[in-house]
Coordinates of C-alpha atoms in Angstrom, one line a residue:
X406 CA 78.4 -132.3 -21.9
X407 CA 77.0 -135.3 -20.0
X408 CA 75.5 -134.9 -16.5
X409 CA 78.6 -136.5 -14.8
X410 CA 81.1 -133.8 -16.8
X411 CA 78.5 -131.3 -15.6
X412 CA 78.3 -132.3 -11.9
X413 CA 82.1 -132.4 -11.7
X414 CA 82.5 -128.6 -13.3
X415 CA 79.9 -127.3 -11.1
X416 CA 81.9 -129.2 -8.4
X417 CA 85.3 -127.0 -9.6
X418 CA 83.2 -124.2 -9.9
X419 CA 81.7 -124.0 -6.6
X420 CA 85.1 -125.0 -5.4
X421 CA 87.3 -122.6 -7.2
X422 CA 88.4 -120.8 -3.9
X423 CA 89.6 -123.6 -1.7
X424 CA 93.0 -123.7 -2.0
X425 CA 94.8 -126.9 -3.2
X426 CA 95.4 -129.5 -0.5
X427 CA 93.5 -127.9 1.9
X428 CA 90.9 -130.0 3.7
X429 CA 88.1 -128.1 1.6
X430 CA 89.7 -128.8 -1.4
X431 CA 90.1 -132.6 -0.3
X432 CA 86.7 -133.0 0.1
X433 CA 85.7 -131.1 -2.8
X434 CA 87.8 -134.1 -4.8
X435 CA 86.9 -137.1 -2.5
X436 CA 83.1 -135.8 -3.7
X437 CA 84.8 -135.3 -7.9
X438 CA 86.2 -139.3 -7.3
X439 CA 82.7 -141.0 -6.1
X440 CA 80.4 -139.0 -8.5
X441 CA 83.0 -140.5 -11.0
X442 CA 83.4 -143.6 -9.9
X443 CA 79.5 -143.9 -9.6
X444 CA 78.3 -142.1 -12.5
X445 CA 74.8 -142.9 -11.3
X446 CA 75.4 -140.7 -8.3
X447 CA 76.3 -137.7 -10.7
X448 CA 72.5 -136.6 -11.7
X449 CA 71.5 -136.5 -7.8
X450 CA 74.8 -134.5 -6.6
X451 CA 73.9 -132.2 -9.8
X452 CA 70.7 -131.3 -8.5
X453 CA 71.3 -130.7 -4.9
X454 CA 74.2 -128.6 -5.8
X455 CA 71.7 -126.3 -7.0
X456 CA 69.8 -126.2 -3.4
X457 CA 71.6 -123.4 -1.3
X458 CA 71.8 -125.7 1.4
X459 CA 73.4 -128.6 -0.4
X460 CA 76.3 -126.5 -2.2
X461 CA 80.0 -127.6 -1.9
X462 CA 80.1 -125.0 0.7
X463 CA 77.7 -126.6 2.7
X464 CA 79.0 -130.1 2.4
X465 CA 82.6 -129.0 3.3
X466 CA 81.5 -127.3 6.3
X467 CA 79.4 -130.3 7.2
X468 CA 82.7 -132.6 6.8
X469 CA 85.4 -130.3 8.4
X470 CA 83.0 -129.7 11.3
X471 CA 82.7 -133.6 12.2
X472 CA 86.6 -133.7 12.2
X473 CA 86.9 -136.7 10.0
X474 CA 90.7 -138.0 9.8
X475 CA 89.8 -141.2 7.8
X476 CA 89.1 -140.9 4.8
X477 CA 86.1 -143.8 4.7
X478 CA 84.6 -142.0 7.4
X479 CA 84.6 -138.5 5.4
X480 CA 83.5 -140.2 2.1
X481 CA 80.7 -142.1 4.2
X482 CA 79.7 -138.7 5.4
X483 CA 79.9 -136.9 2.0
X484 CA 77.6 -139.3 0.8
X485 CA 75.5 -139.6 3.6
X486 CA 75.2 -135.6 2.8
X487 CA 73.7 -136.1 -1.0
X488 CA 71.9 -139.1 0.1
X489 CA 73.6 -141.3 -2.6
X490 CA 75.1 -144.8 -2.0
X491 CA 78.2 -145.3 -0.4
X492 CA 81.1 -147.5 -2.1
X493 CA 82.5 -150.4 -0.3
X494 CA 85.7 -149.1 -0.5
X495 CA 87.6 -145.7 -2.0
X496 CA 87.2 -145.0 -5.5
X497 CA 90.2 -144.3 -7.1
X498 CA 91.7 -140.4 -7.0
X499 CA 90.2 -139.1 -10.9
X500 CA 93.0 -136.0 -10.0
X501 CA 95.8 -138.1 -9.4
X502 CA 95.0 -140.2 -12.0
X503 CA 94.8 -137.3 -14.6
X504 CA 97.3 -135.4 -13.6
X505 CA 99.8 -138.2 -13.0
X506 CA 102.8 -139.2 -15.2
X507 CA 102.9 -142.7 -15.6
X508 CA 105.7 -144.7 -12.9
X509 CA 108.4 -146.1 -15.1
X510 CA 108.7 -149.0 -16.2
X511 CA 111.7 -152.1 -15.5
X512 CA 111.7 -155.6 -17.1
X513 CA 110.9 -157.9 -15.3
X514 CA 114.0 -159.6 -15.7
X515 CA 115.9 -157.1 -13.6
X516 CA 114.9 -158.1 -10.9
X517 CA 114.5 -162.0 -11.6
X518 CA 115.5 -164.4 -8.3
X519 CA 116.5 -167.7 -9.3
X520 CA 115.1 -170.0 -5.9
X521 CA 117.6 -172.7 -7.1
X522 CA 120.3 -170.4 -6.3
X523 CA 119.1 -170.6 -2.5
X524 CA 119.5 -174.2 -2.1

């Protein structure tokens, strides 16, 4: 396993209670899609997770207590937390992603608009 692979199962691991779509859990994957969209980030989140004080616990706690409703603001504050640098914009949802069965597909010609016929 590679330290981003291990950051994220600790991550799980540490998160295994929260239930699924809860604001715990949210954060708990907002943390899983910057570690992975930031592999760098992965080592550092690894380590402090191991700190008492910097568990998923912790960090959740931190987030819900600050009452974050955008999502910027809460990944700005989970990274703020693990002191790691902060993307410009949201990474892409890894679960989603993974779990996700791909959106059908239509030609292109279905919905083809001739401008001529306007005139």
């Amino acid at each position: 396993m590679n330290i981003l692979e291990n950051a994220v199962e600790c991550i799980k691991t540490q998160g295994k209670n929260y239930k699924k779509y809860s604001n715990e859990w949210n954060v708990m994957q907002q943390l899983i899609d910057i570690i992975t969209a930031q592999p760098e980030s992965a080592e550092i989140v690894l380590q402090d997770l191991k700190i008492k004080e910097m568990q998923l616990n912790a960090l959740v706690a931190s987030v819900i207590n600050q009452r974050l409703a955008d999502p910027y603001k809460v990944m700005t504050a989970i990274c703020e937390f693990y002191a790691i640098p902060t993307p410009d914009e949201l990474p892409p949802e890894v679960w989603r992603t993974n779990n996700a069965s791909p959106a059908p597909t239509t030609p292109a010609t279905e919905n083809f608009i001739n401008l001529m016929d306007l005139l």
